[in-house]
Amino acid sequence: MSTSSVTPSCEFDERPLALRLLSEVSPESQPFTFTPSPADPADPLAPPPESTHYDRDAENSPDIDLEDEKPHPYLLKFGPWWHFCSAGDRMLHKTRILPSAAAVLMPVTVLFVLTSVEANWIQAGPGYNGLRLQKATGYIVGNAIATALAFISALTIAMRQVDAFRNHFSLRIALFAQVLVNTLLGFVCILVGALYQRNFINGRLVWISPEYPCIYVGACLALLQVVMLLVDFATTPNFNMRGHGYGGVPMQAAIGLANVVAIWTGFGSLIFSSVEDRNFWHPYNSCFNAWVMLITTGAAVLNVQTVNSKVFVFFWLPIGVLIMLVFCCCFGIGCVQRFDEKPLRRIRETEDRLRSAYRELRRAGRLNKELASLLHRRIDSLQTRLQYFQDQRLRFFAVLFVAGVLFKVCSWLVGSVAFTLTETNWSYWESMFFLFLNLLTVGVQGMVPRSASGMPIYHAYTFVEILSTAAVDLILFHILWNLVPWPRYQTMAKSILASVTGKLLRRHHAATADLEPEHAAPEASLASVPPYGAFSQQRAADQLDDAVNVAAQLRDLLAQKSASQSDLLEFDRLLQAAERHIDDIRLSEKKNA
């Protein structure tokens, strides 16, 4: 019996229930085919003769092969944005680590290059403490080239994300542009730094120690990006067909906001170093102070002294803190999506198969007891497999969280040893106390290293601790909000509480129970989880789809004039039952919402 598309028709004017059910379904959805059994042609709900064959030997194995089934057209929704829906969607491009890391490192490279340019520019002009570089034109040109290459390299990242660019060029061209620009940037930065070290100061040839080594850090980061991009290209099969590699929308937004944060930090560093008249407000300290102010939402390492700097902070800091918070949120969600792609994809595939098995049980297993038994065993196997994947996903992120905590503890102990060696008047316990305050206050405390070798360690330690603390907090939030099965734990807690309460009540009424056993407190029964509870948000759609299939089959029977009075009564009973189920489920969902 052929099945046509489900559309409202004048044949159903006398059946308002079928009309209402059919009108709630989109025209794109196609009903499932119902074929009457040859053994009983009058039975419209009999299973088709060529049904899906299930392996009887694999009933106890959770890893049975289910590739012959197609997933249900209704995609499962994992909830609001904090459930990271795009990570499990197989239609989106996956996130690759190397191009994403290279794209995030690019703004840091721009920031270091801008800081070095600012330092060389000031030294080529009036300079610090009366010292002035001679032949400053070459340094200005070199710094200008480095700045231009840094911004061009940032633009090449956006080239890989724009679909219009991909329509005219391939990803290999974008990769070649990134590698070329970053290579030139690295060599130009090294050349400018080498020329800056050996120069004429006040007419004398001296060897300048790299007081501001930002240009070398920028060169190393640029060359590191080249290596990462080349490794990604060499290890990725079908490079052009794999997408840009930046993952979903959160990671792409984080890459764009990272460039904004770098430019905003460099802008604040330029203003602070130009306005403040103290010697320690050189570009390197100004850049670090601006970065710490954005990270710690206003807490600074250096206190601004002039009125102009204080006025500038009023509009620079709120905008920068807002951009930084949005960047950290997007970058954190993007990283969690990257680590959650494979576990969530496995869970999604298993849920689709479990969903398909439930639907097959409701359709074909009504009258065929043997098929219903096989489907029940299949559902039990899939539920076991789904529970295993969910527990595996939770264990994976728990291991990441423990690794992050151990990393923070090790950095705390190693950092204490480093500050004990660099600071002469600090003991090991004082160093531990200093780093503990630095860890709790995210880089803000009363103690500051005094030695020249301790200050760079302090800057590096603060930067690493801020990033690691943010990562550990994000993983913990993801575990508590998305992964921990709170309903299961609540059920266990309620059962334990009921058991303890029942024992206490039985002990309290022991004498009464001996005399009157019928009045004894009954033993608390364990709460059972409904077998279809994982798909409670989709049961209304399932019942509606079943009702639409029943109505479509009834329409075919009426069109062929082969429906008997008993068939009409049976269909009417099924439609009314489906209507009651839909109304009850929607009412319960509204109450829960």
Coordinates of C-alpha atoms in Angstrom, one line a residue:
M1 CA 0.0 0.0 0.0
S2 CA 1.6 3.3 -1.0
T3 CA 1.7 6.3 1.3
S4 CA 1.3 9.8 0.0
S5 CA 2.3 13.1 1.6
V6 CA 0.2 14.2 4.6
T7 CA -1.9 17.3 3.7
P8 CA -5.3 18.5 4.9
S9 CA -8.1 17.4 2.6
C10 CA -11.8 17.9 2.3
E11 CA -12.3 14.2 3.1
F12 CA -11.7 15.0 6.8
D13 CA -14.3 17.6 7.3
E14 CA -16.3 15.2 9.4
R15 CA -13.3 14.3 11.5
P16 CA -12.0 17.3 13.3
L17 CA -9.5 15.3 15.4
A18 CA -7.6 14.0 12.3
L19 CA -7.7 17.5 10.7
R20 CA -6.2 19.0 13.8
L21 CA -3.5 16.4 14.1
L22 CA -2.6 16.7 10.4
S23 CA -2.5 20.5 10.5
E24 CA 0.1 20.5 13.3
V25 CA 2.6 18.6 11.1
S26 CA 4.9 20.5 8.7
P27 CA 4.5 19.7 5.0
E28 CA 8.1 18.6 4.7
S29 CA 7.6 15.7 7.1
Q30 CA 6.8 12.3 5.5
P31 CA 4.8 9.6 7.3
F32 CA 6.2 6.2 7.8
T33 CA 4.9 3.5 5.4
F34 CA 2.3 1.0 6.8
T35 CA 2.0 -2.2 4.8
P36 CA -0.7 -4.8 5.8
S37 CA 0.6 -8.2 6.6
P38 CA -0.3 -11.0 4.0
A39 CA -1.4 -13.3 6.9
D40 CA -4.1 -10.8 7.9
P41 CA -4.9 -8.3 5.2
A42 CA -7.7 -6.7 7.2
D43 CA -5.4 -5.8 10.0
P44 CA -4.0 -2.3 9.2
L45 CA -1.6 -2.3 12.1
A46 CA 0.2 -5.5 11.4
P47 CA 4.0 -5.3 10.9
P48 CA 5.3 -5.4 7.3
P49 CA 6.6 -8.7 6.0
E50 CA 10.1 -7.3 5.3
S51 CA 10.9 -5.9 8.6
T52 CA 14.3 -5.0 10.0
H53 CA 16.2 -8.2 11.1
Y54 CA 17.8 -8.0 14.5
D55 CA 20.7 -10.1 15.7
R56 CA 19.6 -12.5 18.4
D57 CA 23.1 -13.2 19.5
A58 CA 24.0 -9.6 20.1
E59 CA 21.2 -8.9 22.6
N60 CA 23.6 -8.7 25.6
S61 CA 26.3 -6.7 23.8
P62 CA 26.2 -2.9 24.1
D63 CA 28.2 -2.5 20.9
I64 CA 25.9 -4.1 18.4
D65 CA 26.1 -2.8 14.8
L66 CA 23.3 -0.4 14.1
E67 CA 24.5 1.2 10.9
D68 CA 21.5 -0.1 8.9
E69 CA 19.2 2.4 10.6
K70 CA 18.7 6.0 9.7
P71 CA 18.6 8.6 12.5
H72 CA 15.2 10.1 13.3
P73 CA 14.5 13.3 11.3
Y74 CA 13.8 15.2 14.5
L75 CA 17.2 16.2 15.8
L76 CA 17.6 16.0 19.6
K77 CA 18.0 19.4 21.2
F78 CA 20.5 19.5 24.1
G79 CA 19.0 22.6 25.7
P80 CA 20.0 26.3 25.8
W81 CA 23.4 27.8 24.8
W82 CA 25.3 26.5 27.8
H83 CA 24.7 22.9 26.6
F84 CA 27.1 23.7 23.7
C85 CA 24.7 22.3 21.0
S86 CA 27.0 22.9 18.0
A87 CA 29.7 20.6 19.4
G88 CA 27.6 17.5 18.6
D89 CA 26.2 18.7 15.3
R90 CA 27.8 16.6 12.5
M91 CA 26.8 19.2 9.9
L92 CA 29.2 21.8 11.3
H93 CA 33.0 21.8 10.7
K94 CA 35.1 20.4 13.5
T95 CA 37.5 22.4 15.5
R96 CA 41.2 21.7 14.8
I97 CA 43.7 22.5 17.5
L98 CA 46.6 23.9 15.5
P99 CA 45.0 26.5 13.4
S100 CA 42.8 27.7 16.3
A101 CA 45.9 28.0 18.5
A102 CA 47.8 29.9 15.8
A103 CA 44.9 32.2 15.3
V104 CA 44.7 33.0 19.1
L105 CA 48.4 33.5 19.3
M106 CA 48.3 36.1 16.5
P107 CA 46.8 38.9 18.7
V108 CA 49.5 38.3 21.3
T109 CA 52.1 38.6 18.6
V110 CA 50.6 41.9 17.5
L111 CA 50.6 43.1 21.1
F112 CA 54.3 42.4 21.6
V113 CA 55.2 43.9 18.2
L114 CA 53.3 47.1 19.0
T115 CA 55.0 47.3 22.4
S116 CA 58.4 47.0 20.8
V117 CA 57.6 49.6 18.2
E118 CA 56.5 52.0 20.8
A119 CA 59.7 51.5 22.8
N120 CA 61.9 51.9 19.8
W121 CA 60.0 55.0 18.6
I122 CA 60.4 56.7 22.0
Q123 CA 64.1 55.8 22.2
A124 CA 64.6 57.1 18.7
G125 CA 63.0 60.5 19.7
P126 CA 63.7 62.1 23.0
G127 CA 64.5 58.8 24.6
Y128 CA 64.8 57.9 28.3
N129 CA 67.0 59.8 30.7
G130 CA 68.6 61.9 27.9
L131 CA 69.7 58.9 25.8
R132 CA 68.8 59.1 22.2
L133 CA 69.4 56.6 19.3
Q134 CA 71.1 58.0 16.2
K135 CA 70.0 57.1 12.7
A136 CA 66.5 56.5 13.9
T137 CA 65.0 56.5 10.3
G138 CA 66.0 52.8 9.8
Y139 CA 64.3 51.7 13.0
I140 CA 61.2 53.6 12.3
V141 CA 60.9 52.0 8.9
G142 CA 61.6 48.5 10.3
N143 CA 59.1 49.0 13.0
A144 CA 56.5 50.3 10.5
I145 CA 57.0 47.2 8.3
A146 CA 56.7 44.9 11.4
T147 CA 53.5 46.6 12.4
A148 CA 52.0 46.4 8.9
L149 CA 52.9 42.7 8.7
A150 CA 51.4 42.0 12.1
F151 CA 48.1 43.5 11.0
I152 CA 48.2 41.8 7.6
S153 CA 48.8 38.5 9.4
A154 CA 45.7 39.2 11.5
L155 CA 43.7 39.8 8.4
T156 CA 44.8 36.5 6.9
I157 CA 43.0 34.7 9.8
A158 CA 39.8 36.4 8.8
M159 CA 40.3 35.3 5.2
R160 CA 39.8 31.7 6.2
Q161 CA 36.5 32.4 7.9
V162 CA 34.8 34.4 5.1
D163 CA 32.7 32.2 2.9
A164 CA 33.0 34.7 0.0
F165 CA 36.8 34.2 0.0
R166 CA 36.4 30.4 -0.1
N167 CA 34.1 30.7 -3.1
H168 CA 36.9 32.3 -5.2
F169 CA 40.1 30.8 -3.6
S170 CA 41.0 27.6 -1.8
L171 CA 42.1 27.2 1.8
R172 CA 45.6 26.4 0.5
I173 CA 46.0 30.0 -0.7
A174 CA 44.9 31.3 2.7
L175 CA 47.3 29.0 4.4
F176 CA 50.1 30.1 2.0
A177 CA 49.3 33.7 2.8
Q178 CA 49.4 33.1 6.5
V179 CA 52.7 31.2 6.4
L180 CA 54.3 33.9 4.1
V181 CA 53.3 36.9 6.2
N182 CA 54.2 35.3 9.5
T183 CA 57.6 34.2 8.2
L184 CA 58.3 37.8 7.0
L185 CA 57.1 39.1 10.3
G186 CA 59.4 36.9 12.3
F187 CA 62.5 37.7 10.3
V188 CA 61.7 41.5 10.3
C189 CA 61.3 41.4 14.0
I190 CA 64.6 39.6 14.5
L191 CA 66.4 42.1 12.2
V192 CA 64.9 45.1 14.0
G193 CA 65.8 43.7 17.4
A194 CA 69.4 42.9 16.3
L195 CA 69.8 46.4 14.9
Y196 CA 68.4 47.9 18.0
Q197 CA 70.9 46.2 20.2
R198 CA 74.0 47.7 18.5
N199 CA 73.6 51.3 17.7
F200 CA 74.9 54.9 18.3
I201 CA 73.7 56.5 21.5
N202 CA 74.7 60.2 21.9
G203 CA 77.4 59.8 19.2
R204 CA 79.0 56.7 20.8
L205 CA 78.9 53.1 19.6
V206 CA 77.6 51.0 22.4
W207 CA 76.1 47.6 22.8
I208 CA 72.5 47.9 24.2
S209 CA 71.2 45.2 26.3
P210 CA 67.6 44.2 25.2
E211 CA 65.8 46.1 27.9
Y212 CA 62.5 45.6 26.0
P213 CA 62.7 42.1 24.5
C214 CA 59.2 42.3 23.2
I215 CA 60.3 42.3 19.6
Y216 CA 62.0 38.9 20.1
V217 CA 58.9 37.4 21.7
G218 CA 56.8 38.6 18.8
A219 CA 59.3 37.0 16.3
C220 CA 59.2 33.7 18.2
L221 CA 55.4 33.7 18.3
A222 CA 55.1 34.5 14.6
L223 CA 57.5 31.6 13.6
L224 CA 55.7 29.3 16.0
Q225 CA 52.5 30.0 14.1
V226 CA 54.2 29.1 10.9
V227 CA 55.3 25.7 12.3
M228 CA 51.8 25.0 13.7
L229 CA 50.1 25.9 10.4
L230 CA 52.5 23.7 8.4
V231 CA 52.1 20.8 10.7
D232 CA 48.3 21.1 10.4
F233 CA 48.5 21.2 6.6
A234 CA 50.8 18.1 6.6
T235 CA 48.7 16.0 9.0
T236 CA 45.2 16.9 7.6
P237 CA 43.9 14.8 4.7
N238 CA 41.7 16.5 2.2
F239 CA 42.7 19.9 3.5
N240 CA 40.4 22.0 1.3
M241 CA 37.3 19.9 2.3
R242 CA 38.0 20.1 6.1
G243 CA 36.8 23.7 6.6
H244 CA 38.8 26.5 8.1
G245 CA 39.4 24.6 11.3
Y246 CA 38.2 27.4 13.7
G247 CA 35.2 25.4 14.8
G248 CA 31.8 26.9 15.7
V249 CA 30.7 30.4 16.2
P250 CA 32.2 30.8 19.8
M251 CA 35.7 30.1 18.6
Q252 CA 35.4 32.3 15.6
A253 CA 34.1 35.1 17.8
A254 CA 36.9 34.6 20.3
I255 CA 39.5 34.9 17.5
G256 CA 38.1 38.2 16.3
L257 CA 37.8 39.5 19.9
A258 CA 41.4 38.5 20.7
N259 CA 42.6 40.9 18.0
V260 CA 40.3 43.6 19.5
V261 CA 41.7 43.0 23.0
A262 CA 45.3 43.2 21.7
I263 CA 44.7 46.5 19.9
W264 CA 42.8 47.9 22.9
T265 CA 45.7 46.9 25.3
G266 CA 48.3 48.4 23.0
F267 CA 46.2 51.6 22.8
G268 CA 46.1 51.8 26.6
S269 CA 49.8 51.1 26.8
L270 CA 50.6 53.9 24.4
I271 CA 48.5 56.4 26.4
F272 CA 50.0 55.4 29.8
S273 CA 53.6 55.5 28.6
S274 CA 53.1 58.9 26.9
V275 CA 51.1 60.6 29.7
E276 CA 52.9 59.4 32.8
D277 CA 56.2 61.1 33.5
R278 CA 57.8 58.5 35.7
N279 CA 60.7 56.5 34.4
F280 CA 59.2 53.1 35.3
W281 CA 56.2 53.8 33.0
H282 CA 58.1 52.6 29.9
P283 CA 56.2 50.7 27.2
Y284 CA 56.8 47.2 28.6
N285 CA 55.5 48.1 32.1
S286 CA 52.7 50.1 30.6
C287 CA 51.6 47.2 28.5
F288 CA 51.8 44.7 31.4
N289 CA 49.8 47.2 33.6
A290 CA 47.1 47.6 30.9
W291 CA 46.9 43.8 30.5
V292 CA 46.5 43.2 34.2
M293 CA 43.9 46.0 34.5
L294 CA 41.8 44.3 31.8
I295 CA 42.2 40.8 33.3
T296 CA 41.6 41.7 36.9
T297 CA 38.7 44.2 36.1
G298 CA 40.5 47.3 37.3
A299 CA 43.2 46.2 39.7
A300 CA 46.6 47.6 38.5
V301 CA 50.2 46.8 39.3
L302 CA 51.3 50.4 38.9
N303 CA 49.2 53.3 40.2
V304 CA 48.4 56.1 37.7
Q305 CA 49.6 59.5 39.0
T306 CA 48.5 62.1 36.5
V307 CA 45.0 63.5 36.0
N308 CA 45.0 62.8 32.3
S309 CA 45.6 59.1 33.0
K310 CA 42.9 58.9 35.5
V311 CA 40.4 60.5 33.1
F312 CA 41.5 58.1 30.4
V313 CA 40.9 55.1 32.6
F314 CA 37.3 56.2 33.1
F315 CA 36.3 55.4 29.5
W316 CA 39.1 52.9 28.5
L317 CA 38.7 50.4 31.4
P318 CA 34.9 49.7 31.3
I319 CA 35.0 49.1 27.5
G320 CA 38.1 46.9 27.8
V321 CA 36.8 44.8 30.7
L322 CA 33.6 44.2 28.8
I323 CA 35.5 43.1 25.7
M324 CA 37.8 40.9 27.8
L325 CA 34.9 39.2 29.6
V326 CA 33.1 38.4 26.3
F327 CA 36.4 37.1 24.8
C328 CA 37.1 34.8 27.7
C329 CA 33.5 33.5 27.6
C330 CA 33.6 32.8 23.8
F331 CA 37.1 31.3 24.0
G332 CA 36.2 29.1 26.9
I333 CA 33.1 27.8 25.2
G334 CA 35.0 27.2 22.0
C335 CA 37.7 25.2 23.9
V336 CA 35.1 23.1 25.7
Q337 CA 33.4 22.4 22.4
R338 CA 36.7 21.2 21.0
F339 CA 37.1 18.7 23.8
D340 CA 33.4 17.8 23.9
E341 CA 33.0 17.1 20.1
K342 CA 33.8 13.4 20.1
P343 CA 32.0 12.3 23.4
L344 CA 28.9 14.4 22.5
R345 CA 28.8 13.0 19.0
R346 CA 28.9 9.4 20.3
I347 CA 26.1 10.2 22.8
R348 CA 24.0 11.9 20.0
E349 CA 24.3 8.9 17.7
T350 CA 23.3 6.5 20.4
E351 CA 20.3 8.6 21.4
D352 CA 19.2 8.7 17.7
R353 CA 19.4 4.9 17.6
L354 CA 17.6 4.5 20.9
R355 CA 15.0 6.9 19.7
S356 CA 14.5 4.9 16.4
A357 CA 14.2 1.7 18.4
Y358 CA 11.4 3.3 20.6
R359 CA 9.6 4.3 17.5
E360 CA 9.9 0.9 15.9
L361 CA 8.6 -0.7 19.2
R362 CA 5.5 1.5 19.2
R363 CA 4.7 0.8 15.6
A364 CA 5.7 -2.8 14.7
G365 CA 5.8 -4.3 18.2
R366 CA 2.1 -3.8 19.0
L367 CA 1.0 -7.2 17.8
N368 CA 4.2 -9.1 17.1
K369 CA 5.3 -10.4 20.5
E370 CA 8.6 -11.8 19.2
L371 CA 9.6 -8.6 17.5
A372 CA 8.6 -6.7 20.7
S373 CA 10.9 -8.9 22.8
L374 CA 13.8 -8.3 20.4
L375 CA 13.2 -4.6 20.5
H376 CA 13.1 -4.5 24.3
R377 CA 16.4 -6.2 24.4
R378 CA 17.8 -3.8 21.8
I379 CA 16.6 -0.9 23.9
D380 CA 18.2 -2.2 27.0
S381 CA 21.5 -2.7 25.2
L382 CA 21.3 0.9 23.8
Q383 CA 20.5 2.3 27.2
T384 CA 23.5 0.6 28.6
R385 CA 25.7 1.9 25.9
L386 CA 24.2 5.5 26.3
Q387 CA 24.9 5.4 30.0
Y388 CA 28.5 4.2 29.4
F389 CA 29.1 7.1 27.0
Q390 CA 27.7 9.6 29.4
D391 CA 29.8 8.4 32.2
Q392 CA 32.8 8.3 29.9
R393 CA 32.2 12.0 29.0
L394 CA 32.0 12.9 32.7
R395 CA 35.2 11.0 33.5
F396 CA 37.0 12.7 30.7
F397 CA 36.3 16.2 31.9
A398 CA 36.9 15.2 35.5
V399 CA 40.4 14.1 34.5
L400 CA 40.9 17.4 32.8
F401 CA 39.8 19.3 35.9
V402 CA 42.1 17.2 38.2
A403 CA 45.0 17.8 35.7
G404 CA 44.4 21.5 35.9
V405 CA 44.4 21.5 39.7
L406 CA 47.6 19.5 39.8
F407 CA 49.2 21.9 37.4
K408 CA 48.3 24.9 39.6
V409 CA 49.7 23.2 42.7
C410 CA 52.9 22.3 40.9
S411 CA 53.3 25.8 39.6
W412 CA 52.7 27.1 43.1
L413 CA 55.5 24.9 44.6
V414 CA 58.0 25.5 41.7
G415 CA 57.3 29.2 41.7
S416 CA 58.0 29.4 45.5
V417 CA 61.4 27.8 44.9
A418 CA 62.1 30.3 42.1
F419 CA 61.3 33.3 44.3
T420 CA 63.3 31.9 47.2
L421 CA 66.4 31.8 44.9
T422 CA 65.8 35.3 43.3
E423 CA 64.7 37.2 46.4
T424 CA 67.4 37.4 49.1
N425 CA 65.1 38.4 51.9
W426 CA 62.3 35.9 51.2
S427 CA 62.1 32.5 52.8
Y428 CA 60.3 29.6 51.2
W429 CA 57.2 30.0 53.3
E430 CA 57.0 33.7 52.5
S431 CA 57.3 32.9 48.8
M432 CA 54.5 30.3 49.1
F433 CA 52.4 32.9 50.9
F434 CA 53.1 35.5 48.2
L435 CA 52.1 33.1 45.4
F436 CA 49.1 31.9 47.3
L437 CA 47.8 35.5 47.5
N438 CA 48.7 36.0 43.9
L439 CA 46.6 32.9 43.0
L440 CA 43.6 33.9 45.1
T441 CA 43.5 37.5 44.1
V442 CA 44.2 36.8 40.4
G443 CA 47.5 38.8 40.3
V444 CA 46.8 41.5 42.9
Q445 CA 48.6 41.4 46.3
G446 CA 50.6 43.7 48.5
M447 CA 54.0 42.0 48.1
V448 CA 56.1 42.7 44.9
P449 CA 59.5 41.2 44.0
R450 CA 62.3 43.7 44.2
S451 CA 65.1 42.0 42.3
A452 CA 65.7 42.4 38.5
S453 CA 65.4 38.7 37.9
G454 CA 62.3 38.2 40.1
M455 CA 60.1 40.7 38.2
P456 CA 60.0 38.8 34.9
I457 CA 59.2 35.6 36.8
Y458 CA 56.4 37.4 38.5
H459 CA 55.0 38.7 35.3
A460 CA 55.1 35.2 33.6
Y461 CA 53.7 33.5 36.7
T462 CA 50.8 36.0 36.9
F463 CA 50.0 35.5 33.2
V464 CA 50.0 31.7 33.4
E465 CA 48.1 31.6 36.7
I466 CA 45.3 33.9 35.4
L467 CA 44.8 31.7 32.3
S468 CA 45.0 28.4 34.2
T469 CA 42.5 29.6 36.8
A470 CA 40.1 30.7 34.1
A471 CA 40.4 27.3 32.4
V472 CA 39.9 25.3 35.6
D473 CA 36.9 27.4 36.6
L474 CA 35.3 26.9 33.2
I475 CA 35.8 23.1 33.2
L476 CA 34.3 23.0 36.7
F477 CA 31.3 25.0 35.6
H478 CA 30.8 22.7 32.6
I479 CA 31.0 19.6 34.8
L480 CA 28.5 20.9 37.4
W481 CA 26.1 22.5 34.9
N482 CA 26.0 20.0 32.0
L483 CA 27.6 16.7 32.9
V484 CA 26.7 15.7 36.4
P485 CA 23.5 13.6 36.4
W486 CA 21.7 15.5 39.1
P487 CA 18.4 13.7 38.7
R488 CA 20.1 10.4 39.2
Y489 CA 21.8 11.7 42.4
Q490 CA 18.6 13.2 43.6
T491 CA 16.8 9.9 43.1
M492 CA 19.6 8.1 45.0
A493 CA 19.5 10.7 47.8
K494 CA 15.7 10.5 48.1
S495 CA 15.9 6.7 48.2
I496 CA 18.6 6.8 50.9
L497 CA 16.6 9.4 52.9
A498 CA 13.5 7.3 52.6
S499 CA 15.3 4.2 53.7
V500 CA 16.9 5.9 56.7
T501 CA 13.6 7.5 57.6
G502 CA 11.8 4.1 57.3
K503 CA 14.3 2.5 59.6
L504 CA 14.0 5.3 62.1
L505 CA 10.2 5.0 62.0
R506 CA 10.3 1.2 62.4
R507 CA 12.7 1.6 65.3
H508 CA 10.4 4.2 66.9
H509 CA 7.3 2.1 66.5
A510 CA 8.9 -1.2 67.3
A511 CA 6.6 -2.0 70.2
T512 CA 3.6 -1.0 68.3
A513 CA 4.7 -3.0 65.3
D514 CA 5.0 -6.2 67.4
L515 CA 1.5 -5.8 68.7
E516 CA -0.1 -4.5 65.5
P517 CA 1.9 -5.6 62.4
E518 CA -0.6 -4.0 60.0
H519 CA 0.2 -0.5 61.4
A520 CA 4.0 -0.9 61.0
A521 CA 5.7 1.6 58.7
P522 CA 6.0 0.2 55.2
E523 CA 9.5 -0.2 53.7
A524 CA 10.4 2.6 51.3
S525 CA 10.6 1.5 47.7
L526 CA 13.3 2.7 45.4
A527 CA 12.3 5.3 42.9
S528 CA 12.6 4.1 39.4
V529 CA 13.6 6.2 36.5
P530 CA 11.1 6.0 33.6
P531 CA 12.7 4.2 30.6
Y532 CA 11.9 7.1 28.2
G533 CA 12.9 9.8 30.6
A534 CA 15.9 10.9 28.6
F535 CA 13.6 12.0 25.8
S536 CA 10.8 13.7 27.8
Q537 CA 11.1 16.8 25.8
Q538 CA 10.4 14.9 22.6
R539 CA 7.6 12.6 23.6
A540 CA 4.9 15.0 22.4
A541 CA 6.5 15.1 19.0
D542 CA 6.7 11.3 18.9
Q543 CA 3.0 10.9 19.9
L544 CA 2.0 13.5 17.3
D545 CA 4.0 11.8 14.6
D546 CA 2.3 8.5 15.5
A547 CA -1.1 10.0 15.3
V548 CA -0.3 11.6 11.9
N549 CA 0.7 8.2 10.6
V550 CA -2.5 6.6 11.9
A551 CA -4.5 9.4 10.3
A552 CA -2.7 9.0 7.0
Q553 CA -3.4 5.3 7.0
L554 CA -7.0 5.9 7.7
R555 CA -7.2 8.4 4.8
D556 CA -5.7 5.7 2.5
L557 CA -8.3 3.2 3.6
L558 CA -11.2 5.7 3.2
A559 CA -9.9 6.6 -0.3
Q560 CA -9.8 2.9 -1.3
K561 CA -13.2 2.3 0.4
S562 CA -11.8 -0.7 2.2
A563 CA -12.3 0.4 5.8
S564 CA -14.7 -1.6 7.9
Q565 CA -16.7 -0.4 10.9
S566 CA -14.3 -2.1 13.3
D567 CA -11.3 -0.4 11.6
L568 CA -12.9 3.0 12.0
L569 CA -13.6 2.4 15.6
E570 CA -10.0 1.2 16.2
F571 CA -8.6 4.2 14.4
D572 CA -10.8 6.5 16.4
R573 CA -9.6 4.9 19.6
L574 CA -6.0 5.3 18.6
L575 CA -6.4 9.0 17.7
Q576 CA -8.2 9.8 20.9
A577 CA -5.5 8.1 22.9
A578 CA -2.8 9.9 21.1
E579 CA -4.6 13.2 21.7
R580 CA -4.8 12.6 25.4
H581 CA -1.1 11.6 25.5
I582 CA -0.1 14.8 23.7
D583 CA -2.2 17.0 25.9
D584 CA -0.9 15.4 29.1
I585 CA 2.7 15.6 28.0
R586 CA 2.5 19.2 26.9
L587 CA 0.8 20.2 30.1
S588 CA 3.5 18.5 32.2
E589 CA 6.2 20.2 30.1
K590 CA 4.6 23.6 30.7
K591 CA 4.5 22.9 34.4
N592 CA 8.1 21.9 34.5
A593 CA 9.2 24.9 32.4

